[in-house]
Short mmCIF file of C-alpha atoms in Angstrom, two decimals:
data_model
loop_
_atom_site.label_atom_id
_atom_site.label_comp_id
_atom_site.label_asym_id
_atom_site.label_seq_id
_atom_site.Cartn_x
_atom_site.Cartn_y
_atom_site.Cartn_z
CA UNK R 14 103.36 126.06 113.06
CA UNK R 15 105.78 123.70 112.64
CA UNK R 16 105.50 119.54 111.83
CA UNK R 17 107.83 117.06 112.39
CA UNK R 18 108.67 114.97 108.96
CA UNK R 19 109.88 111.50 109.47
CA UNK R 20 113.96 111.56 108.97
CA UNK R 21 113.48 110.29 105.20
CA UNK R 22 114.64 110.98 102.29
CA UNK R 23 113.11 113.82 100.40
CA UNK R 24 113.59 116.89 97.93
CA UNK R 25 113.61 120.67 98.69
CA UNK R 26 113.28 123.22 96.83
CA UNK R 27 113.87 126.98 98.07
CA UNK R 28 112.14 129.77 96.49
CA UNK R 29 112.97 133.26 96.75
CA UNK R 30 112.03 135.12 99.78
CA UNK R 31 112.84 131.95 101.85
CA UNK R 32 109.07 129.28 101.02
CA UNK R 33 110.64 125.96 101.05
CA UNK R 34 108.90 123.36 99.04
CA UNK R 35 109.34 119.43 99.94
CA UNK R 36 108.55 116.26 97.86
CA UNK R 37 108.65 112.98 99.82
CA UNK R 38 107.66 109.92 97.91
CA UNK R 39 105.67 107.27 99.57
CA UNK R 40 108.73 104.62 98.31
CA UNK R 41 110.66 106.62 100.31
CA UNK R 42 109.18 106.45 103.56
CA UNK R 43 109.30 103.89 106.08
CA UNK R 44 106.18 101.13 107.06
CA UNK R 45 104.76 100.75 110.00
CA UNK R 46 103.16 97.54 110.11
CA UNK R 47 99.60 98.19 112.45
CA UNK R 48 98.22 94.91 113.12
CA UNK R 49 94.37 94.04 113.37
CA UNK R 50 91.74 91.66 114.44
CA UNK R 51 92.39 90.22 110.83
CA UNK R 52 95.32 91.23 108.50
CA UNK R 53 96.65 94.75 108.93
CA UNK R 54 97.63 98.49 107.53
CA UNK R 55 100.41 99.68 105.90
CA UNK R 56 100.95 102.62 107.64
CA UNK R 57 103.17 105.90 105.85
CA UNK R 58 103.24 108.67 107.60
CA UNK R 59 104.61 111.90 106.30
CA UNK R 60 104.10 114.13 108.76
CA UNK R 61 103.44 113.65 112.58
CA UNK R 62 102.59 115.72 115.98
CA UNK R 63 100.44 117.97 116.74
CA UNK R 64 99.22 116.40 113.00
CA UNK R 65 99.68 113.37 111.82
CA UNK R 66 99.00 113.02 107.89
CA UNK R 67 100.23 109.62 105.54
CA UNK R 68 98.72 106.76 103.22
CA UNK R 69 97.07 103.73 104.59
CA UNK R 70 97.32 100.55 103.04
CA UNK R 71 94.14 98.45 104.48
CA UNK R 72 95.17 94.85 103.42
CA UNK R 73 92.20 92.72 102.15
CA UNK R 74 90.54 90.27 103.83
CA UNK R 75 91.38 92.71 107.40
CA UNK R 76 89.63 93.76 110.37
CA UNK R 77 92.08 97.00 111.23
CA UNK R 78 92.73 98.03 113.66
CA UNK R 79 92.61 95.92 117.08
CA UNK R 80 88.90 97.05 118.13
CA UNK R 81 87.52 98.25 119.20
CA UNK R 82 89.68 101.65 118.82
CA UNK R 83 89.81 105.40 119.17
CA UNK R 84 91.92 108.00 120.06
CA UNK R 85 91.85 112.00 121.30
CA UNK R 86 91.98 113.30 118.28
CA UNK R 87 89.75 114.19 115.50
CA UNK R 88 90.66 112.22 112.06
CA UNK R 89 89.32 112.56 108.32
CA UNK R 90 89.82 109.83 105.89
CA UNK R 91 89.90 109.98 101.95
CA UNK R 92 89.82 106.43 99.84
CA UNK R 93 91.85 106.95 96.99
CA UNK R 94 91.54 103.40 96.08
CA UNK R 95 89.53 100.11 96.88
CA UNK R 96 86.45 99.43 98.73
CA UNK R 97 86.47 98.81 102.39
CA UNK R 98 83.63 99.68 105.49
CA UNK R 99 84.16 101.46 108.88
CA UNK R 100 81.53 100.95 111.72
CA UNK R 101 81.38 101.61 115.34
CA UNK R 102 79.45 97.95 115.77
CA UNK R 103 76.21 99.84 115.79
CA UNK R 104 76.13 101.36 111.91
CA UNK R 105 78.50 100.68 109.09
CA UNK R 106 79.14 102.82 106.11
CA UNK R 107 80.80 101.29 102.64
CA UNK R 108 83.88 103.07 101.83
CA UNK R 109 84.83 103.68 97.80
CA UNK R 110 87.19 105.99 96.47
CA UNK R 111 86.40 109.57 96.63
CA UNK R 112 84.81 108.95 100.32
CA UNK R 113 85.56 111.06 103.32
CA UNK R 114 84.81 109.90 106.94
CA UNK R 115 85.04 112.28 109.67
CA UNK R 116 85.45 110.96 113.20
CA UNK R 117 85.31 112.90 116.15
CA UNK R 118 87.65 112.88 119.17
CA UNK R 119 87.06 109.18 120.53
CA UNK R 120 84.52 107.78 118.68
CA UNK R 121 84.86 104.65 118.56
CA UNK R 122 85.43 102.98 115.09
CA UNK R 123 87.62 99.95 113.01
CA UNK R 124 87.81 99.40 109.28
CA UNK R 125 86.88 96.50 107.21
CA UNK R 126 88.02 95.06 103.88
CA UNK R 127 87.07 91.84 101.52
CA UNK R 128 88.45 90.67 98.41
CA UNK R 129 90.93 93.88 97.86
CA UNK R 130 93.03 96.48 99.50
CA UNK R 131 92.11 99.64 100.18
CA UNK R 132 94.07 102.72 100.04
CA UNK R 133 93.43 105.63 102.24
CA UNK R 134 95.06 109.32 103.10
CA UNK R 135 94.35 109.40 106.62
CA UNK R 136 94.81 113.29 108.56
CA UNK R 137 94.53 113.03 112.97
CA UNK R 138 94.61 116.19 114.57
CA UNK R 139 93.85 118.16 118.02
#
């Protein structure tokens, strides 16, 4: 299977017997800015189609994205650091670092943050 990797900048390293290695720091890739209801995510992806994999940066005070939202594919998200909530307008759950979420194919679902940011790894796939 191959990914495509955003046209960055990043290191390889080839091993013998032709495994490639590749470091891409987060500085190094490019933001994409996803509005919300209130404030936004910094989005960095480092890999995309048929999986998409990259940091989120949930400002605070934001209401991400546009709701309500949800997409085809599946997605798990890990909060490295922060506090922030997810709900589907029915239930919420609060978020803290060392959470997963799972979210099947279009359920419906936005994220919530207060006083501070929240930093995520976010993985969507088929």
């Amino acid at each position: 299977m191959s990914f495509h990797i955003p046209d960055k900048l990043f290191c390889l390293l080839i091993i013998e017997g032709g495994f490639v290695l590749k470091k891409i720091h987060e500085n190094a890739i490019e933001v994409k800015v996803i509005p919300g209801k209130l404030g936004a995510v910094d989005a960095f992806d480092v890999i995309s189609q048929p999986i998409t994999a990259g940091v989120r940066i949930i400002r605070k005070n934001s209401d991400v994205p546009t709701r309500i939202h949800s997409h085809p594919e599946r997605q798990i998200l890990y909060v490295i650091e922060g506090r922030a909530s997810i709900t589907n307008t029915v239930f919420s759950l609060d978020l803290e670092p060392g959470d997963f979420v799972l979210l099947d194919p279009n359920e419906e679902h936005y994220v919530v943050t207060k006083d501070e940011e929240a930093k995520v790894f976010e993985i969507k796939y088929s």
